[in-house]
Amino acid sequence: MCGIAGFYHPRQYYLEKESYYKTILNNMTKRLNHRGPDEQGIYLNEHIGLAHARLSIIDLVSGGQPMLRSFGDRMYVIVYNGELYNTEELKKELQQQGMCFQTTCDTEVILLGFIAHGPDFVKKLNGIFAYAIIDVAENSLYLFRDQAGVKPLFYTLYEDTLIFSSEIKGLFEYPGFTPKVTIEGLNEIFSIGPAKTPGCGVFDKVKEVLPGEMVYYNPSAFGKELYWKLVSKPHEDSYEETVEKTGFLITDAIRRQMVSDVPICTFLSGGIDSSIVTAVCAMELKKKNKQLDTFSFDFVNNEEFFKANKFQPSRDLPYALKMVEHLNTNHHLLECDNVMLANRLHDSVLARDLPAMADIDSSILHFCSLVKQYDKVALTGECADEIFGGYPWFHSEEAKKSHTFPWSSDLSARKQLLNDEFLQTLRMEDYVKNTYEATVSETPYLSEDSKDERRLREISYLNLKWFMQTLLDRMDRTSMYSGLEARVPFADLRIIEYLWNVPFSMKAPDGIVKGLLRMSCNGLLPDDILWRKKSPYPKTYDPGYESLVAARLLDVMNDGSSPLVQFIDKKKLDSFLHTPSDYGKPWYGQLMAGPQTLAYLLMINDWLETYHIEVVM
């Protein structure tokens, strides 16, 4: 992957201060260097500046950016972050239309496709991407983001200048635009975080290009429009046909996402999702007499401290090792201790530019940094649960009736440490209700849906638009922080569109969680893994970790200059620290419980402090 950034003003003349604006572009590139440490490039003309930091995966020699192409007397320029998985089909189509290629990279396919078909060419793309294209003759800028929202792209309009960047930090390299947060942003952090409202950048005036959205700016207009959205239609395939088609889509997506001019690896937890991805990759490489690198992750002394609960019924490692034996992969077990886990909380804030999923993020970030020492591209099992209905709340009558975010239904844990004045200012319940209802109102129903089917569509839609986005953000930032490209085959556009219309009774036949996924991949995995009960990404249960973050949080609270102090009630915190933690009662998702509350507060303080954020209430 890569990092992209830039700025555009339809009436500004940048070349009058060329050195000044090129310095801004170089600074943007430096801030995104972790996303693309292999090569950097900038482009500046009268009205626009583009910056690119490249991680070389395909066409290592000639795929540099910004990429310029002329067509007649018109010039077009692109900066692009992503991978395209239908490159060959689109390239052949464009060649038949008379387009000539100078490279083998997908960047050129997207650029020449835009030249040939205009902005609508994005509708043909199957991949993970965020890119900016300028039509120099028309003095127009276009921003695009992939349909699933795998790759990020943030922007702001500052004094009529459109500033954009793969990560929020890049925006603040533009002189005069500084980090601020209002009550809306504080609600994003305290009321719904580590999720965030679609399109919201949390910082004041910062927006994110939505999945499947195009943003455009030219001398006559600024606007945005969705080029893609989910469409509901009757599912006409039989169960047997659905199983067969699902199996094809999964294996085809994985094979397509193996495309690379450098070796690939997989994350192997021992769960069904990562095991399916690993099995397909291992078999494909075996045809070429190659052995797949696999990586699993655990915590030091986890076998001693692990506590089974309804969300995490078993440890992953024994199942991962069974898959290694089954597939004969070149396996690496990576571990993380308490101090590293706590220290990496700071890096996780820097990676996401926001408070994140506490030690869930910090551990993945650490593991990705270790994987990068071996490989440059990894395939993961992310997104299967959102698409196939794997989470407990898909199967919970309580979730169906609660009419709020099912992964964060009880706000009491979020409130328990905040001071009363701040709670009154937040009006947490109202903010959550409004954001929830706004998303549910967008759900595309079918007129023939029953009441139960309509509710399951709502829960599925919420998961795709909110929960999946949080995990995709996590995977992108934690991997790209070390320049590791993480791919997510289950988020293939074809899988999302097809499975959206498969009735839940087929996704979970006879109540079997992810039964359709299991049946469609029957024969790929040993039965005890294929039919294993879901166990999410691991977290540490070592009480030493909680003691460590508690001590660090007390240090923060005892420092009167800490920005967190204005929000927290010290007496409530003291009482919380003297109450035994309930590791099996999460307040967000399936993993964030008592210890993660403390870690999340540390992240909030670190975020406010590190970014020198002005709080405007």
Tab-separated table of N, CA, C and O in Angstrom, residues 394-505:
chain	number	residue	atom	x	y	z
A	394	PHE	N	-25.830	-11.095	16.328
A	394	PHE	CA	-26.681	-11.519	15.221
A	394	PHE	C	-27.700	-12.562	15.676
A	394	PHE	O	-28.724	-12.761	15.033
A	395	HIS	N	-27.393	-13.246	16.750
A	395	HIS	CA	-28.199	-14.388	17.196
A	395	HIS	C	-28.883	-14.114	18.534
A	395	HIS	O	-29.394	-15.029	19.162
A	396	SER	N	-28.885	-12.871	18.949
A	396	SER	CA	-29.400	-12.505	20.265
A	396	SER	C	-30.758	-11.820	20.153
A	396	SER	O	-30.896	-10.818	19.440
A	397	GLU	N	-31.746	-12.345	20.860
A	397	GLU	CA	-33.056	-11.704	20.889
A	397	GLU	C	-32.961	-10.339	21.558
A	397	GLU	O	-33.664	-9.398	21.186
A	398	GLU	N	-32.076	-10.225	22.538
A	398	GLU	CA	-31.888	-8.942	23.219
A	398	GLU	C	-31.400	-7.879	22.239
A	398	GLU	O	-31.858	-6.734	22.265
A	399	ALA	N	-30.459	-8.257	21.378
A	399	ALA	CA	-29.937	-7.296	20.397
A	399	ALA	C	-31.016	-6.878	19.411
A	399	ALA	O	-31.079	-5.717	18.995
A	400	LYS	N	-31.874	-7.824	19.038
A	400	LYS	CA	-32.946	-7.503	18.094
A	400	LYS	C	-33.924	-6.488	18.686
A	400	LYS	O	-34.520	-5.691	17.970
A	401	LYS	N	-34.086	-6.525	19.985
A	401	LYS	CA	-35.078	-5.674	20.643
A	401	LYS	C	-34.487	-4.371	21.184
A	401	LYS	O	-35.235	-3.459	21.525
A	402	SER	N	-33.160	-4.273	21.276
A	402	SER	CA	-32.550	-3.162	22.009
A	402	SER	C	-32.557	-1.848	21.247
A	402	SER	O	-32.546	-0.781	21.843
A	403	HIS	N	-32.532	-1.888	19.927
A	403	HIS	CA	-32.541	-0.694	19.092
A	403	HIS	C	-31.453	0.302	19.483
A	403	HIS	O	-31.698	1.489	19.717
A	404	THR	N	-30.243	-0.219	19.542
A	404	THR	CA	-29.049	0.589	19.678
A	404	THR	C	-27.896	-0.221	19.105
A	404	THR	O	-28.093	-1.334	18.607
A	405	PHE	N	-26.696	0.314	19.152
A	405	PHE	CA	-25.553	-0.432	18.615
A	405	PHE	C	-25.358	-1.720	19.420
A	405	PHE	O	-25.097	-1.661	20.622
A	406	PRO	N	-25.475	-2.886	18.794
A	406	PRO	CA	-25.464	-4.135	19.553
A	406	PRO	C	-24.117	-4.481	20.185
A	406	PRO	O	-24.066	-5.269	21.121
A	407	TRP	N	-23.041	-3.887	19.688
A	407	TRP	CA	-21.718	-4.143	20.266
A	407	TRP	C	-21.403	-3.189	21.415
A	407	TRP	O	-20.345	-3.269	22.013
A	408	SER	N	-22.315	-2.262	21.683
A	408	SER	CA	-22.072	-1.276	22.731
A	408	SER	C	-23.415	-0.823	23.301
A	408	SER	O	-23.743	0.359	23.329
A	409	SER	N	-24.188	-1.796	23.775
A	409	SER	CA	-25.585	-1.527	24.123
A	409	SER	C	-25.753	-0.863	25.486
A	409	SER	O	-26.765	-0.221	25.741
A	410	ASP	N	-24.775	-1.022	26.369
A	410	ASP	CA	-24.888	-0.474	27.723
A	410	ASP	C	-23.891	0.671	27.891
A	410	ASP	O	-22.674	0.465	27.836
A	411	LEU	N	-24.401	1.871	28.087
A	411	LEU	CA	-23.536	3.046	28.206
A	411	LEU	C	-22.990	3.246	29.615
A	411	LEU	O	-22.163	4.136	29.828
A	412	SER	N	-23.426	2.440	30.571
A	412	SER	CA	-23.028	2.672	31.969
A	412	SER	C	-21.520	2.574	32.152
A	412	SER	O	-20.929	3.338	32.919
A	413	ALA	N	-20.881	1.640	31.447
A	413	ALA	CA	-19.431	1.491	31.584
A	413	ALA	C	-18.698	2.716	31.040
A	413	ALA	O	-17.621	3.073	31.528
A	414	ARG	N	-19.269	3.366	30.035
A	414	ARG	CA	-18.654	4.564	29.475
A	414	ARG	C	-18.798	5.762	30.409
A	414	ARG	O	-17.984	6.672	30.389
A	415	LYS	N	-19.851	5.747	31.194
A	415	LYS	CA	-20.135	6.882	32.072
A	415	LYS	C	-19.433	6.796	33.422
A	415	LYS	O	-19.245	7.823	34.090
A	416	GLN	N	-19.061	5.603	33.821
A	416	GLN	CA	-18.736	5.348	35.220
A	416	GLN	C	-17.566	6.157	35.771
A	416	GLN	O	-17.475	6.374	36.980
A	417	LEU	N	-16.682	6.656	34.921
A	417	LEU	CA	-15.517	7.398	35.408
A	417	LEU	C	-15.555	8.883	35.048
A	417	LEU	O	-14.677	9.637	35.465
A	418	LEU	N	-16.553	9.312	34.265
A	418	LEU	CA	-16.615	10.697	33.839
A	418	LEU	C	-17.247	11.571	34.917
A	418	LEU	O	-18.162	11.142	35.621
A	419	ASN	N	-16.779	12.805	35.034
A	419	ASN	CA	-17.361	13.692	36.037
A	419	ASN	C	-18.754	14.157	35.589
A	419	ASN	O	-19.067	14.174	34.397
A	420	ASP	N	-19.581	14.522	36.545
A	420	ASP	CA	-20.994	14.782	36.284
A	420	ASP	C	-21.199	15.961	35.340
A	420	ASP	O	-22.086	15.933	34.475
A	421	GLU	N	-20.397	16.999	35.472
A	421	GLU	CA	-20.550	18.165	34.615
A	421	GLU	C	-20.283	17.816	33.157
A	421	GLU	O	-21.017	18.239	32.246
A	422	PHE	N	-19.244	17.028	32.925
A	422	PHE	CA	-18.919	16.622	31.559
A	422	PHE	C	-20.013	15.722	30.992
A	422	PHE	O	-20.390	15.841	29.816
A	423	LEU	N	-20.555	14.842	31.820
A	423	LEU	CA	-21.636	13.970	31.369
A	423	LEU	C	-22.852	14.778	30.927
A	423	LEU	O	-23.495	14.460	29.918
A	424	GLN	N	-23.173	15.818	31.671
A	424	GLN	CA	-24.304	16.659	31.305
A	424	GLN	C	-24.045	17.380	29.981
A	424	GLN	O	-24.948	17.551	29.158
A	425	THR	N	-22.806	17.769	29.750
A	425	THR	CA	-22.449	18.453	28.508
A	425	THR	C	-22.525	17.503	27.308
A	425	THR	O	-22.980	17.881	26.227
A	426	LEU	N	-22.084	16.268	27.508
A	426	LEU	CA	-22.074	15.292	26.423
A	426	LEU	C	-23.471	14.930	25.933
A	426	LEU	O	-23.689	14.749	24.733
A	427	ARG	N	-24.400	14.752	26.871
A	427	ARG	CA	-25.718	14.239	26.521
A	427	ARG	C	-25.553	12.954	25.695
A	427	ARG	O	-26.019	12.820	24.557
A	428	MET	N	-24.868	12.014	26.297
A	428	MET	CA	-24.414	10.802	25.636
A	428	MET	C	-25.552	10.006	24.982
A	428	MET	O	-25.449	9.562	23.830
A	429	GLU	N	-26.646	9.829	25.715
A	429	GLU	CA	-27.747	9.026	25.178
A	429	GLU	C	-28.299	9.625	23.890
A	429	GLU	O	-28.589	8.909	22.928
A	430	ASP	N	-28.435	10.956	23.870
A	430	ASP	CA	-28.973	11.611	22.676
A	430	ASP	C	-28.044	11.432	21.479
A	430	ASP	O	-28.497	11.187	20.350
A	431	TYR	N	-26.740	11.574	21.725
A	431	TYR	CA	-25.786	11.456	20.626
A	431	TYR	C	-25.804	10.044	20.046
A	431	TYR	O	-25.837	9.859	18.824
A	432	VAL	N	-25.804	9.056	20.921
A	432	VAL	CA	-25.821	7.668	20.465
A	432	VAL	C	-27.113	7.374	19.713
A	432	VAL	O	-27.094	6.750	18.638
A	433	LYS	N	-28.224	7.813	20.253
A	433	LYS	CA	-29.526	7.566	19.616
A	433	LYS	C	-29.564	8.183	18.223
A	433	LYS	O	-30.016	7.539	17.264
A	434	ASN	N	-29.111	9.408	18.095
A	434	ASN	CA	-29.165	10.092	16.803
A	434	ASN	C	-28.272	9.430	15.761
A	434	ASN	O	-28.660	9.272	14.594
A	435	THR	N	-27.062	9.059	16.165
A	435	THR	CA	-26.155	8.423	15.199
A	435	THR	C	-26.659	7.040	14.804
A	435	THR	O	-26.580	6.638	13.636
A	436	TYR	N	-27.208	6.321	15.772
A	436	TYR	CA	-27.761	4.989	15.496
A	436	TYR	C	-28.931	5.081	14.525
A	436	TYR	O	-28.973	4.385	13.502
A	437	GLU	N	-29.861	5.959	14.815
A	437	GLU	CA	-31.065	6.064	13.991
A	437	GLU	C	-30.749	6.562	12.585
A	437	GLU	O	-31.403	6.163	11.622
A	438	ALA	N	-29.737	7.413	12.461
A	438	ALA	CA	-29.360	7.909	11.140
A	438	ALA	C	-28.899	6.772	10.238
A	438	ALA	O	-29.218	6.726	9.042
A	439	THR	N	-28.143	5.833	10.801
A	439	THR	CA	-27.663	4.705	10.002
A	439	THR	C	-28.785	3.723	9.702
A	439	THR	O	-28.934	3.263	8.564
A	440	VAL	N	-29.586	3.398	10.705
A	440	VAL	CA	-30.674	2.446	10.503
A	440	VAL	C	-31.647	2.939	9.429
A	440	VAL	O	-32.166	2.149	8.634
A	441	SER	N	-31.851	4.255	9.385
A	441	SER	CA	-32.787	4.811	8.409
A	441	SER	C	-32.319	4.611	6.974
A	441	SER	O	-33.120	4.688	6.043
A	442	GLU	N	-31.027	4.346	6.779
A	442	GLU	CA	-30.484	4.129	5.437
A	442	GLU	C	-30.622	2.679	4.968
A	442	GLU	O	-30.376	2.375	3.799
A	443	THR	N	-30.986	1.771	5.868
A	443	THR	CA	-30.990	0.349	5.549
A	443	THR	C	-31.892	0.060	4.351
A	443	THR	O	-33.073	0.423	4.353
A	444	PRO	N	-31.359	-0.594	3.318
A	444	PRO	CA	-32.195	-0.915	2.151
A	444	PRO	C	-33.000	-2.198	2.397
A	444	PRO	O	-32.453	-3.298	2.408
A	445	TYR	N	-34.285	-2.046	2.628
A	445	TYR	CA	-35.152	-3.198	2.880
A	445	TYR	C	-35.764	-3.696	1.570
A	445	TYR	O	-35.750	-3.005	0.551
A	446	LEU	N	-36.328	-4.892	1.642
A	446	LEU	CA	-37.217	-5.386	0.601
A	446	LEU	C	-38.645	-5.298	1.114
A	446	LEU	O	-38.899	-5.530	2.299
A	447	SER	N	-39.569	-4.983	0.246
A	447	SER	CA	-40.961	-4.829	0.673
A	447	SER	C	-41.507	-6.113	1.286
A	447	SER	O	-42.361	-6.071	2.177
A	448	GLU	N	-40.989	-7.260	0.834
A	448	GLU	CA	-41.499	-8.534	1.346
A	448	GLU	C	-40.793	-9.005	2.615
A	448	GLU	O	-41.125	-10.066	3.153
A	449	ASP	N	-39.824	-8.246	3.113
A	449	ASP	CA	-39.132	-8.644	4.345
A	449	ASP	C	-40.114	-8.703	5.516
A	449	ASP	O	-40.939	-7.790	5.704
A	450	SER	N	-40.000	-9.761	6.298
A	450	SER	CA	-40.771	-9.840	7.539
A	450	SER	C	-40.162	-8.894	8.567
A	450	SER	O	-39.079	-8.346	8.358
A	451	LYS	N	-40.849	-8.704	9.680
A	451	LYS	CA	-40.339	-7.829	10.741
A	451	LYS	C	-38.977	-8.321	11.227
A	451	LYS	O	-38.051	-7.522	11.434
A	452	ASP	N	-38.844	-9.639	11.399
A	452	ASP	CA	-37.575	-10.201	11.865
A	452	ASP	C	-36.484	-10.021	10.814
A	452	ASP	O	-35.342	-9.687	11.139
A	453	GLU	N	-36.836	-10.214	9.547
A	453	GLU	CA	-35.847	-10.044	8.470
A	453	GLU	C	-35.407	-8.587	8.355
A	453	GLU	O	-34.235	-8.299	8.090
A	454	ARG	N	-36.347	-7.673	8.547
A	454	ARG	CA	-35.982	-6.257	8.512
A	454	ARG	C	-34.996	-5.926	9.624
A	454	ARG	O	-34.025	-5.192	9.415
A	455	ARG	N	-35.235	-6.468	10.809
A	455	ARG	CA	-34.323	-6.190	11.923
A	455	ARG	C	-32.949	-6.801	11.677
A	455	ARG	O	-31.917	-6.187	11.981
A	456	LEU	N	-32.909	-7.999	11.102
A	456	LEU	CA	-31.614	-8.618	10.806
A	456	LEU	C	-30.874	-7.830	9.722
A	456	LEU	O	-29.645	-7.732	9.757
A	457	ARG	N	-31.612	-7.252	8.770
A	457	ARG	CA	-30.959	-6.385	7.788
A	457	ARG	C	-30.359	-5.167	8.481
A	457	ARG	O	-29.254	-4.735	8.146
A	458	GLU	N	-31.097	-4.600	9.429
A	458	GLU	CA	-30.587	-3.439	10.150
A	458	GLU	C	-29.299	-3.778	10.894
A	458	GLU	O	-28.325	-3.017	10.853
A	459	ILE	N	-29.302	-4.923	11.585
A	459	ILE	CA	-28.107	-5.329	12.326
A	459	ILE	C	-26.953	-5.581	11.364
A	459	ILE	O	-25.805	-5.191	11.631
A	460	SER	N	-27.230	-6.198	10.234
A	460	SER	CA	-26.178	-6.444	9.241
A	460	SER	C	-25.646	-5.134	8.680
A	460	SER	O	-24.432	-4.960	8.509
A	461	TYR	N	-26.558	-4.205	8.394
A	461	TYR	CA	-26.151	-2.913	7.841
A	461	TYR	C	-25.304	-2.140	8.846
A	461	TYR	O	-24.273	-1.550	8.494
A	462	LEU	N	-25.718	-2.146	10.100
A	462	LEU	CA	-24.941	-1.497	11.157
A	462	LEU	C	-23.545	-2.086	11.250
A	462	LEU	O	-22.554	-1.368	11.420
A	463	ASN	N	-23.450	-3.396	11.122
A	463	ASN	CA	-22.147	-4.050	11.213
A	463	ASN	C	-21.243	-3.674	10.053
A	463	ASN	O	-20.055	-3.429	10.240
A	464	LEU	N	-21.804	-3.610	8.849
A	464	LEU	CA	-20.998	-3.251	7.684
A	464	LEU	C	-20.548	-1.797	7.734
A	464	LEU	O	-19.410	-1.477	7.366
A	465	LYS	N	-21.433	-0.919	8.183
A	465	LYS	CA	-21.139	0.510	8.159
A	465	LYS	C	-20.362	0.986	9.381
A	465	LYS	O	-19.667	2.010	9.310
A	466	TRP	N	-20.454	0.275	10.497
A	466	TRP	CA	-19.804	0.722	11.730
A	466	TRP	C	-18.733	-0.256	12.212
A	466	TRP	O	-17.550	0.078	12.227
A	467	PHE	N	-19.166	-1.443	12.622
A	467	PHE	CA	-18.218	-2.340	13.283
A	467	PHE	C	-17.121	-2.800	12.335
A	467	PHE	O	-15.941	-2.816	12.687
A	468	MET	N	-17.503	-3.156	11.103
A	468	MET	CA	-16.492	-3.583	10.134
A	468	MET	C	-15.527	-2.456	9.830
A	468	MET	O	-14.323	-2.674	9.658
A	469	GLN	N	-16.039	-1.214	9.775
A	469	GLN	CA	-15.163	-0.081	9.509
A	469	GLN	C	-14.130	0.110	10.612
A	469	GLN	O	-12.970	0.442	10.347
A	470	THR	N	-14.545	-0.107	11.851
A	470	THR	CA	-13.601	0.020	12.966
A	470	THR	C	-12.471	-1.001	12.832
A	470	THR	O	-11.296	-0.679	13.034
A	471	LEU	N	-12.840	-2.225	12.480
A	471	LEU	CA	-11.820	-3.274	12.348
A	471	LEU	C	-10.953	-3.066	11.109
A	471	LEU	O	-9.750	-3.364	11.131
A	472	LEU	N	-11.540	-2.562	10.045
A	472	LEU	CA	-10.735	-2.249	8.853
A	472	LEU	C	-9.775	-1.099	9.140
A	472	LEU	O	-8.618	-1.123	8.697
A	473	ASP	N	-10.248	-0.090	9.872
A	473	ASP	CA	-9.348	0.996	10.290
A	473	ASP	C	-8.194	0.434	11.110
A	473	ASP	O	-7.030	0.799	10.921
A	474	ARG	N	-8.539	-0.437	12.039
A	474	ARG	CA	-7.527	-1.039	12.904
A	474	ARG	C	-6.493	-1.798	12.082
A	474	ARG	O	-5.285	-1.642	12.286
A	475	MET	N	-6.970	-2.606	11.122
A	475	MET	CA	-6.045	-3.411	10.340
A	475	MET	C	-5.164	-2.551	9.464
A	475	MET	O	-3.957	-2.787	9.328
A	476	ASP	N	-5.758	-1.521	8.846
A	476	ASP	CA	-4.969	-0.649	7.970
A	476	ASP	C	-3.903	0.099	8.750
A	476	ASP	O	-2.729	0.110	8.369
A	477	ARG	N	-4.289	0.764	9.846
A	477	ARG	CA	-3.329	1.624	10.553
A	477	ARG	C	-2.256	0.819	11.277
A	477	ARG	O	-1.090	1.191	11.263
A	478	THR	N	-2.646	-0.288	11.906
A	478	THR	CA	-1.646	-1.056	12.654
A	478	THR	C	-0.648	-1.729	11.726
A	478	THR	O	0.527	-1.869	12.074
A	479	SER	N	-1.091	-2.132	10.540
A	479	SER	CA	-0.162	-2.761	9.591
A	479	SER	C	0.688	-1.707	8.877
A	479	SER	O	1.911	-1.829	8.788
A	480	MET	N	0.038	-0.645	8.394
A	480	MET	CA	0.763	0.357	7.625
A	480	MET	C	1.711	1.185	8.493
A	480	MET	O	2.612	1.838	7.965
A	481	TYR	N	1.525	1.163	9.795
A	481	TYR	CA	2.453	1.862	10.689
A	481	TYR	C	3.873	1.328	10.513
A	481	TYR	O	4.850	2.051	10.698
A	482	SER	N	3.974	0.050	10.128
A	482	SER	CA	5.285	-0.559	9.878
A	482	SER	C	5.511	-0.852	8.406
A	482	SER	O	6.433	-1.588	8.047
A	483	GLY	N	4.663	-0.306	7.534
A	483	GLY	CA	4.842	-0.542	6.102
A	483	GLY	C	4.529	-1.968	5.697
A	483	GLY	O	5.127	-2.507	4.763
A	484	LEU	N	3.553	-2.590	6.376
A	484	LEU	CA	3.095	-3.933	6.020
A	484	LEU	C	1.746	-3.801	5.336
A	484	LEU	O	0.838	-3.156	5.861
A	485	GLU	N	1.586	-4.409	4.177
A	485	GLU	CA	0.307	-4.373	3.474
A	485	GLU	C	-0.557	-5.540	3.923
A	485	GLU	O	-0.193	-6.701	3.750
A	486	ALA	N	-1.723	-5.236	4.505
A	486	ALA	CA	-2.660	-6.268	4.953
A	486	ALA	C	-3.870	-6.286	4.030
A	486	ALA	O	-4.521	-5.262	3.834
A	487	ARG	N	-4.173	-7.443	3.473
A	487	ARG	CA	-5.294	-7.591	2.556
A	487	ARG	C	-6.417	-8.386	3.221
A	487	ARG	O	-6.164	-9.238	4.069
A	488	VAL	N	-7.640	-8.109	2.801
A	488	VAL	CA	-8.813	-8.675	3.478
A	488	VAL	C	-9.743	-9.317	2.438
A	488	VAL	O	-10.713	-8.703	1.992
A	489	PRO	N	-9.480	-10.552	2.057
A	489	PRO	CA	-10.255	-11.185	0.977
A	489	PRO	C	-11.760	-11.256	1.237
A	489	PRO	O	-12.547	-11.189	0.290
A	490	PHE	N	-12.171	-11.400	2.499
A	490	PHE	CA	-13.603	-11.506	2.765
A	490	PHE	C	-14.339	-10.199	2.475
A	490	PHE	O	-15.559	-10.195	2.337
A	491	ALA	N	-13.615	-9.087	2.375
A	491	ALA	CA	-14.237	-7.803	2.039
A	491	ALA	C	-14.290	-7.584	0.534
A	491	ALA	O	-14.553	-6.461	0.080
A	492	ASP	N	-14.069	-8.628	-0.249
A	492	ASP	CA	-14.222	-8.537	-1.709
A	492	ASP	C	-15.628	-8.021	-2.024
A	492	ASP	O	-16.626	-8.477	-1.453
A	493	LEU	N	-15.707	-7.077	-2.928
A	493	LEU	CA	-16.981	-6.446	-3.256
A	493	LEU	C	-18.031	-7.468	-3.664
A	493	LEU	O	-19.209	-7.360	-3.293
A	494	ARG	N	-17.635	-8.473	-4.421
A	494	ARG	CA	-18.599	-9.473	-4.892
A	494	ARG	C	-19.183	-10.278	-3.736
A	494	ARG	O	-20.377	-10.622	-3.738
A	495	ILE	N	-18.348	-10.574	-2.750
A	495	ILE	CA	-18.822	-11.307	-1.569
A	495	ILE	C	-19.813	-10.451	-0.778
A	495	ILE	O	-20.878	-10.920	-0.360
A	496	ILE	N	-19.461	-9.183	-0.566
A	496	ILE	CA	-20.345	-8.288	0.191
A	496	ILE	C	-21.702	-8.174	-0.495
A	496	ILE	O	-22.758	-8.296	0.150
A	497	GLU	N	-21.698	-7.944	-1.803
A	497	GLU	CA	-22.963	-7.751	-2.525
A	497	GLU	C	-23.798	-9.035	-2.546
A	497	GLU	O	-25.029	-8.977	-2.371
A	498	TYR	N	-23.150	-10.163	-2.752
A	498	TYR	CA	-23.903	-11.414	-2.831
A	498	TYR	C	-24.469	-11.801	-1.469
A	498	TYR	O	-25.655	-12.118	-1.334
A	499	LEU	N	-23.640	-11.757	-0.452
A	499	LEU	CA	-24.070	-12.204	0.878
A	499	LEU	C	-25.089	-11.266	1.499
A	499	LEU	O	-25.872	-11.680	2.359
A	500	TRP	N	-25.090	-9.999	1.089
A	500	TRP	CA	-26.074	-9.060	1.631
A	500	TRP	C	-27.496	-9.554	1.387
A	500	TRP	O	-28.382	-9.389	2.224
A	501	ASN	N	-27.722	-10.202	0.249
A	501	ASN	CA	-29.067	-10.633	-0.117
A	501	ASN	C	-29.356	-12.095	0.195
A	501	ASN	O	-30.463	-12.569	-0.066
A	502	VAL	N	-28.384	-12.808	0.747
A	502	VAL	CA	-28.639	-14.181	1.171
A	502	VAL	C	-29.432	-14.141	2.478
A	502	VAL	O	-29.008	-13.505	3.444
A	503	PRO	N	-30.581	-14.790	2.551
A	503	PRO	CA	-31.376	-14.780	3.788
A	503	PRO	C	-30.569	-15.308	4.973
A	503	PRO	O	-29.727	-16.206	4.817
A	504	PHE	N	-30.840	-14.737	6.145
A	504	PHE	CA	-30.080	-15.152	7.318
A	504	PHE	C	-30.310	-16.632	7.634
A	504	PHE	O	-29.448	-17.292	8.204
A	505	SER	N	-31.463	-17.141	7.249
A	505	SER	CA	-31.743	-18.568	7.476
A	505	SER	C	-30.785	-19.447	6.690
A	505	SER	O	-30.538	-20.603	7.063
